[in-house]
Amino acid sequence: MFSPEGPSLRELAVQALSSVEHGYDLLAPKFDHTPFRTPDPVLDSVARALRRTGPFDAGLDLCCGTGAGVGVLARVCRESVTGVDFSAGMLDVARERVRPAGPRVDWVRADARALPFGPAFDLVVSFGAFGHFLPRELPGLFGQVRSVLRPDGCFAFPVVAPPRPGSLGYWMLLGFDVVMRVRNAVWRPPFVMYYRAFRLGDVRGELERAGFRVELMALPEFGSRGDGSPRVRMVVARPRPS
């Protein structure tokens, strides 16, 4: 799962026993060599889908980490791109590694649950960050996203279909979540990272309650499951008129 340039087992253990913020500060220099970074095929597929959805002027990468999503936005936004994250370490790495040609790029340290922006963006994206939010935090998070979007803007993110019950992937994710819940029951500060808490049906309902119209777009590059449903979708949420 990890390349030779990735973190050691000891480094991962230290991260897992830290807070989310400090853990990612520690992981930042090696984050791009872990399976936690969104794979390039997913990033490229989302970029192609967004080109068909745009055009966009200003984009925001929510919980940008080391900046993979900022690279996507730089391909589809004409004027400016902003990456926001609460880990100073991740932002330091992003500033060094992500310098796309084209639109202006800004990096802002802030909590996604309290964004320091007005309605300045045509597009907000996020990649792989939602496992760090508890279900009860989603209404506030989606409300923050809506508050920074222009009236005709959109919020887009990919969602991978969950593994089939009983499959190896299913048991791996279940086991990971169980370990994290036990860890958080006996150790402080908590480290919120749950792979099975972000369910598409629940998320769609919360987006609609936050004032969005929601569309699901299949990303055809990843094919279909046995029942014909897409393996990967892109959620596109647009603010409903007030």
GROMACS .gro file of C-alpha atoms in nm:
model
  242
    1MET     CA    1   0.000   0.000   0.000
    2PHE     CA    2   0.287   0.239   0.067
    3SER     CA    3   0.582   0.318  -0.157
    4PRO     CA    4   0.936   0.307  -0.014
    5GLU     CA    5   0.922   0.687   0.011
    6GLY     CA    6   0.612   0.670   0.232
    7PRO     CA    7   0.588   0.683   0.611
    8SER     CA    8   0.718   0.404   0.830
    9LEU     CA    9   0.493   0.204   1.060
   10ARG     CA   10   0.629   0.397   1.356
   11GLU     CA   11   0.554   0.731   1.185
   12LEU     CA   12   0.197   0.619   1.111
   13ALA     CA   13   0.151   0.511   1.473
   14VAL     CA   14   0.268   0.850   1.600
   15GLN     CA   15   0.033   1.021   1.357
   16ALA     CA   16  -0.262   0.804   1.461
   17LEU     CA   17  -0.207   0.892   1.827
   18SER     CA   18  -0.207   1.265   1.753
   19SER     CA   19  -0.489   1.507   1.680
   20VAL     CA   20  -0.606   1.526   1.319
   21GLU     CA   21  -0.429   1.859   1.267
   22HIS     CA   22  -0.097   1.758   1.423
   23GLY     CA   23  -0.113   1.413   1.265
   24TYR     CA   24  -0.133   1.564   0.918
   25ASP     CA   25   0.141   1.813   1.001
   26LEU     CA   26   0.362   1.509   1.072
   27LEU     CA   27   0.247   1.314   0.765
   28ALA     CA   28   0.265   1.604   0.520
   29PRO     CA   29   0.619   1.550   0.377
   30LYS     CA   30   0.533   1.190   0.283
   31PHE     CA   31   0.158   1.220   0.222
   32ASP     CA   32   0.184   1.201  -0.157
   33HIS     CA   33   0.348   0.858  -0.121
   34THR     CA   34   0.053   0.709   0.068
   35PRO     CA   35  -0.279   0.561  -0.053
   36PHE     CA   36  -0.456   0.847   0.125
   37ARG     CA   37  -0.383   1.082  -0.166
   38THR     CA   38  -0.657   1.077  -0.430
   39PRO     CA   39  -0.527   0.877  -0.730
   40ASP     CA   40  -0.444   1.067  -1.047
   41PRO     CA   41  -0.703   0.878  -1.259
   42VAL     CA   42  -0.980   1.007  -1.030
   43LEU     CA   43  -0.841   1.361  -1.040
   44ASP     CA   44  -0.815   1.351  -1.419
   45SER     CA   45  -1.166   1.212  -1.460
   46VAL     CA   46  -1.314   1.484  -1.237
   47ALA     CA   47  -1.123   1.751  -1.431
   48ARG     CA   48  -1.270   1.623  -1.759
   49ALA     CA   49  -1.622   1.621  -1.612
   50LEU     CA   50  -1.581   1.973  -1.474
   51ARG     CA   51  -1.468   2.104  -1.812
   52ARG     CA   52  -1.805   1.991  -1.946
   53THR     CA   53  -1.981   2.156  -1.651
   54GLY     CA   54  -1.804   2.494  -1.653
   55PRO     CA   55  -1.676   2.749  -1.731
   56PHE     CA   56  -1.556   2.871  -1.392
   57ASP     CA   57  -1.362   3.179  -1.285
   58ALA     CA   58  -1.272   3.123  -0.918
   59GLY     CA   59  -1.233   2.784  -0.751
   60LEU     CA   60  -1.181   2.661  -0.393
   61ASP     CA   61  -1.029   2.326  -0.292
   62LEU     CA   62  -1.183   2.241   0.046
   63CYS     CA   63  -0.940   2.055   0.277
   64CYS     CA   64  -0.678   2.078   0.004
   65GLY     CA   65  -0.401   1.881   0.177
   66THR     CA   66  -0.089   1.885  -0.041
   67GLY     CA   67  -0.279   2.041  -0.329
   68ALA     CA   68  -0.384   1.762  -0.565
   69GLY     CA   69  -0.729   1.919  -0.607
   70VAL     CA   70  -0.576   2.261  -0.665
   71GLY     CA   71  -0.413   2.112  -0.974
   72VAL     CA   72  -0.757   2.005  -1.095
   73LEU     CA   73  -0.900   2.352  -1.037
   74ALA     CA   74  -0.610   2.512  -1.222
   75ARG     CA   75  -0.721   2.320  -1.531
   76VAL     CA   76  -1.082   2.440  -1.520
   77CYS     CA   77  -1.073   2.787  -1.356
   78ARG     CA   78  -0.978   3.097  -1.553
   79GLU     CA   79  -0.890   3.355  -1.288
   80SER     CA   80  -0.800   3.222  -0.943
   81VAL     CA   81  -0.771   2.906  -0.733
   82THR     CA   82  -0.760   2.884  -0.353
   83GLY     CA   83  -0.658   2.588  -0.139
   84VAL     CA   84  -0.780   2.584   0.221
   85ASP     CA   85  -0.669   2.342   0.493
   86PHE     CA   86  -0.620   2.355   0.870
   87SER     CA   87  -0.285   2.171   0.862
   88ALA     CA   88   0.005   2.413   0.831
   89GLY     CA   89   0.233   2.124   0.737
   90MET     CA   90   0.014   2.018   0.445
   91LEU     CA   91  -0.006   2.376   0.319
   92ASP     CA   92   0.373   2.414   0.338
   93VAL     CA   93   0.416   2.108   0.117
   94ALA     CA   94   0.144   2.229  -0.122
   95ARG     CA   95   0.315   2.566  -0.165
   96GLU     CA   96   0.639   2.396  -0.261
   97ARG     CA   97   0.501   2.124  -0.488
   98VAL     CA   98   0.199   2.277  -0.662
   99ARG     CA   99   0.279   2.571  -0.886
  100PRO     CA  100   0.045   2.540  -1.183
  101ALA     CA  101   0.060   2.772  -1.478
  102GLY     CA  102  -0.250   2.978  -1.544
  103PRO     CA  103  -0.474   3.117  -1.268
  104ARG     CA  104  -0.346   3.280  -0.950
  105VAL     CA  105  -0.312   3.032  -0.663
  106ASP     CA  106  -0.359   3.125  -0.296
  107TRP     CA  107  -0.320   2.906   0.012
  108VAL     CA  108  -0.524   2.975   0.326
  109ARG     CA  109  -0.504   2.806   0.664
  110ALA     CA  110  -0.854   2.771   0.805
  111ASP     CA  111  -1.106   2.521   0.938
  112ALA     CA  112  -1.358   2.407   0.675
  113ARG     CA  113  -1.629   2.443   0.940
  114ALA     CA  114  -1.560   2.818   0.966
  115LEU     CA  115  -1.450   2.941   0.623
  116PRO     CA  116  -1.309   3.296   0.616
  117PHE     CA  117  -1.463   3.387   0.278
  118GLY     CA  118  -1.770   3.552   0.140
  119PRO     CA  119  -1.958   3.427  -0.169
  120ALA     CA  120  -1.650   3.451  -0.390
  121PHE     CA  121  -1.631   3.115  -0.571
  122ASP     CA  122  -1.792   2.962  -0.878
  123LEU     CA  123  -1.670   2.613  -0.791
  124VAL     CA  124  -1.583   2.429  -0.469
  125VAL     CA  125  -1.427   2.082  -0.484
  126SER     CA  126  -1.305   1.837  -0.224
  127PHE     CA  127  -1.115   1.510  -0.255
  128GLY     CA  128  -1.100   1.243   0.013
  129ALA     CA  129  -1.156   1.470   0.313
  130PHE     CA  130  -1.509   1.387   0.428
  131GLY     CA  131  -1.404   1.097   0.650
  132HIS     CA  132  -1.264   1.358   0.888
  133PHE     CA  133  -1.611   1.494   0.965
  134LEU     CA  134  -1.865   1.324   1.186
  135PRO     CA  135  -2.216   1.286   1.036
  136ARG     CA  136  -2.352   1.549   1.274
  137GLU     CA  137  -2.100   1.800   1.134
  138LEU     CA  138  -2.216   1.770   0.771
  139PRO     CA  139  -2.503   2.023   0.794
  140GLY     CA  140  -2.265   2.291   0.918
  141LEU     CA  141  -1.996   2.196   0.668
  142PHE     CA  142  -2.236   2.207   0.373
  143GLY     CA  143  -2.379   2.534   0.501
  144GLN     CA  144  -2.028   2.680   0.497
  145VAL     CA  145  -1.978   2.564   0.138
  146ARG     CA  146  -2.306   2.720   0.031
  147SER     CA  147  -2.207   3.049   0.198
  148VAL     CA  148  -1.890   3.085  -0.012
  149LEU     CA  149  -2.051   2.996  -0.346
  150ARG     CA  150  -2.185   3.252  -0.587
  151PRO     CA  151  -2.554   3.203  -0.671
  152ASP     CA  152  -2.477   3.011  -0.992
  153GLY     CA  153  -2.180   2.819  -0.850
  154CYS     CA  154  -2.144   2.449  -0.779
  155PHE     CA  155  -1.994   2.212  -0.524
  156ALA     CA  156  -1.844   1.897  -0.678
  157PHE     CA  157  -1.670   1.590  -0.539
  158PRO     CA  158  -1.620   1.225  -0.640
  159VAL     CA  159  -1.777   0.936  -0.453
  160VAL     CA  160  -1.660   0.576  -0.496
  161ALA     CA  161  -1.923   0.304  -0.467
  162PRO     CA  162  -1.882   0.113  -0.139
  163PRO     CA  163  -1.746  -0.242  -0.151
  164ARG     CA  164  -1.997  -0.523  -0.158
  165PRO     CA  165  -2.091  -0.663   0.185
  166GLY     CA  166  -1.874  -0.963   0.262
  167SER     CA  167  -1.596  -0.864   0.020
  168LEU     CA  168  -1.235  -0.815   0.130
  169GLY     CA  169  -1.268  -0.440   0.083
  170TYR     CA  170  -1.582  -0.433   0.297
  171TRP     CA  171  -1.413  -0.611   0.587
  172MET     CA  172  -1.099  -0.396   0.558
  173LEU     CA  173  -1.297  -0.072   0.583
  174LEU     CA  174  -1.515  -0.207   0.862
  175GLY     CA  175  -1.206  -0.319   1.053
  176PHE     CA  176  -1.039   0.019   1.008
  177ASP     CA  177  -1.344   0.205   1.138
  178VAL     CA  178  -1.375  -0.027   1.437
  179VAL     CA  179  -1.009   0.028   1.526
  180MET     CA  180  -1.054   0.406   1.500
  181ARG     CA  181  -1.363   0.401   1.721
  182VAL     CA  182  -1.181   0.198   1.986
  183ARG     CA  183  -0.880   0.428   1.963
  184ASN     CA  184  -1.101   0.736   2.010
  185ALA     CA  185  -1.281   0.576   2.304
  186VAL     CA  186  -0.959   0.524   2.498
  187TRP     CA  187  -0.721   0.796   2.373
  188ARG     CA  188  -0.726   1.175   2.354
  189PRO     CA  189  -0.713   1.385   2.148
  190PRO     CA  190  -0.946   1.209   1.902
  191PHE     CA  191  -0.842   1.135   1.545
  192VAL     CA  192  -1.154   1.148   1.329
  193MET     CA  193  -1.112   0.935   1.017
  194TYR     CA  194  -1.399   0.702   0.933
  195TYR     CA  195  -1.430   0.552   0.586
  196ARG     CA  196  -1.784   0.418   0.624
  197ALA     CA  197  -1.957   0.724   0.772
  198PHE     CA  198  -1.995   0.915   0.442
  199ARG     CA  199  -2.290   0.739   0.276
  200LEU     CA  200  -2.417   0.882  -0.052
  201GLY     CA  201  -2.787   0.867   0.036
  202ASP     CA  202  -2.734   1.048   0.366
  203VAL     CA  203  -2.499   1.301   0.207
  204ARG     CA  204  -2.747   1.380  -0.069
  205GLY     CA  205  -3.018   1.442   0.191
  206GLU     CA  206  -2.793   1.674   0.392
  207LEU     CA  207  -2.696   1.869   0.080
  208GLU     CA  208  -3.060   1.919  -0.009
  209ARG     CA  209  -3.140   2.033   0.346
  210ALA     CA  210  -2.850   2.280   0.319
  211GLY     CA  211  -3.016   2.440   0.017
  212PHE     CA  212  -2.858   2.256  -0.276
  213ARG     CA  213  -3.000   2.091  -0.587
  214VAL     CA  214  -2.807   1.767  -0.632
  215GLU     CA  215  -2.710   1.588  -0.954
  216LEU     CA  216  -2.512   1.264  -0.976
  217MET     CA  217  -2.280   1.223  -1.276
  218ALA     CA  218  -2.123   0.887  -1.357
  219LEU     CA  219  -1.749   0.895  -1.427
  220PRO     CA  220  -1.748   0.643  -1.713
  221GLU     CA  221  -1.372   0.581  -1.708
  222PHE     CA  222  -1.420   0.355  -1.405
  223GLY     CA  223  -1.694   0.137  -1.551
  224SER     CA  224  -1.993  -0.018  -1.379
  225ARG     CA  225  -2.058  -0.271  -1.105
  226GLY     CA  226  -2.239  -0.598  -1.163
  227ASP     CA  227  -2.580  -0.435  -1.111
  228GLY     CA  228  -2.503  -0.166  -1.370
  229SER     CA  229  -2.446   0.117  -1.121
  230PRO     CA  230  -2.135   0.335  -1.168
  231ARG     CA  231  -1.821   0.251  -0.973
  232VAL     CA  232  -1.744   0.620  -0.931
  233ARG     CA  233  -1.981   0.917  -0.943
  234MET     CA  234  -1.930   1.290  -0.921
  235VAL     CA  235  -2.175   1.475  -0.698
  236VAL     CA  236  -2.263   1.817  -0.840
  237ALA     CA  237  -2.458   2.036  -0.596
  238ARG     CA  238  -2.586   2.381  -0.693
  239PRO     CA  239  -2.745   2.636  -0.457
  240ARG     CA  240  -3.121   2.664  -0.489
  241PRO     CA  241  -3.243   3.021  -0.539
  242SER     CA  242  -3.323   3.186  -0.208
   0.00000   0.00000   0.00000
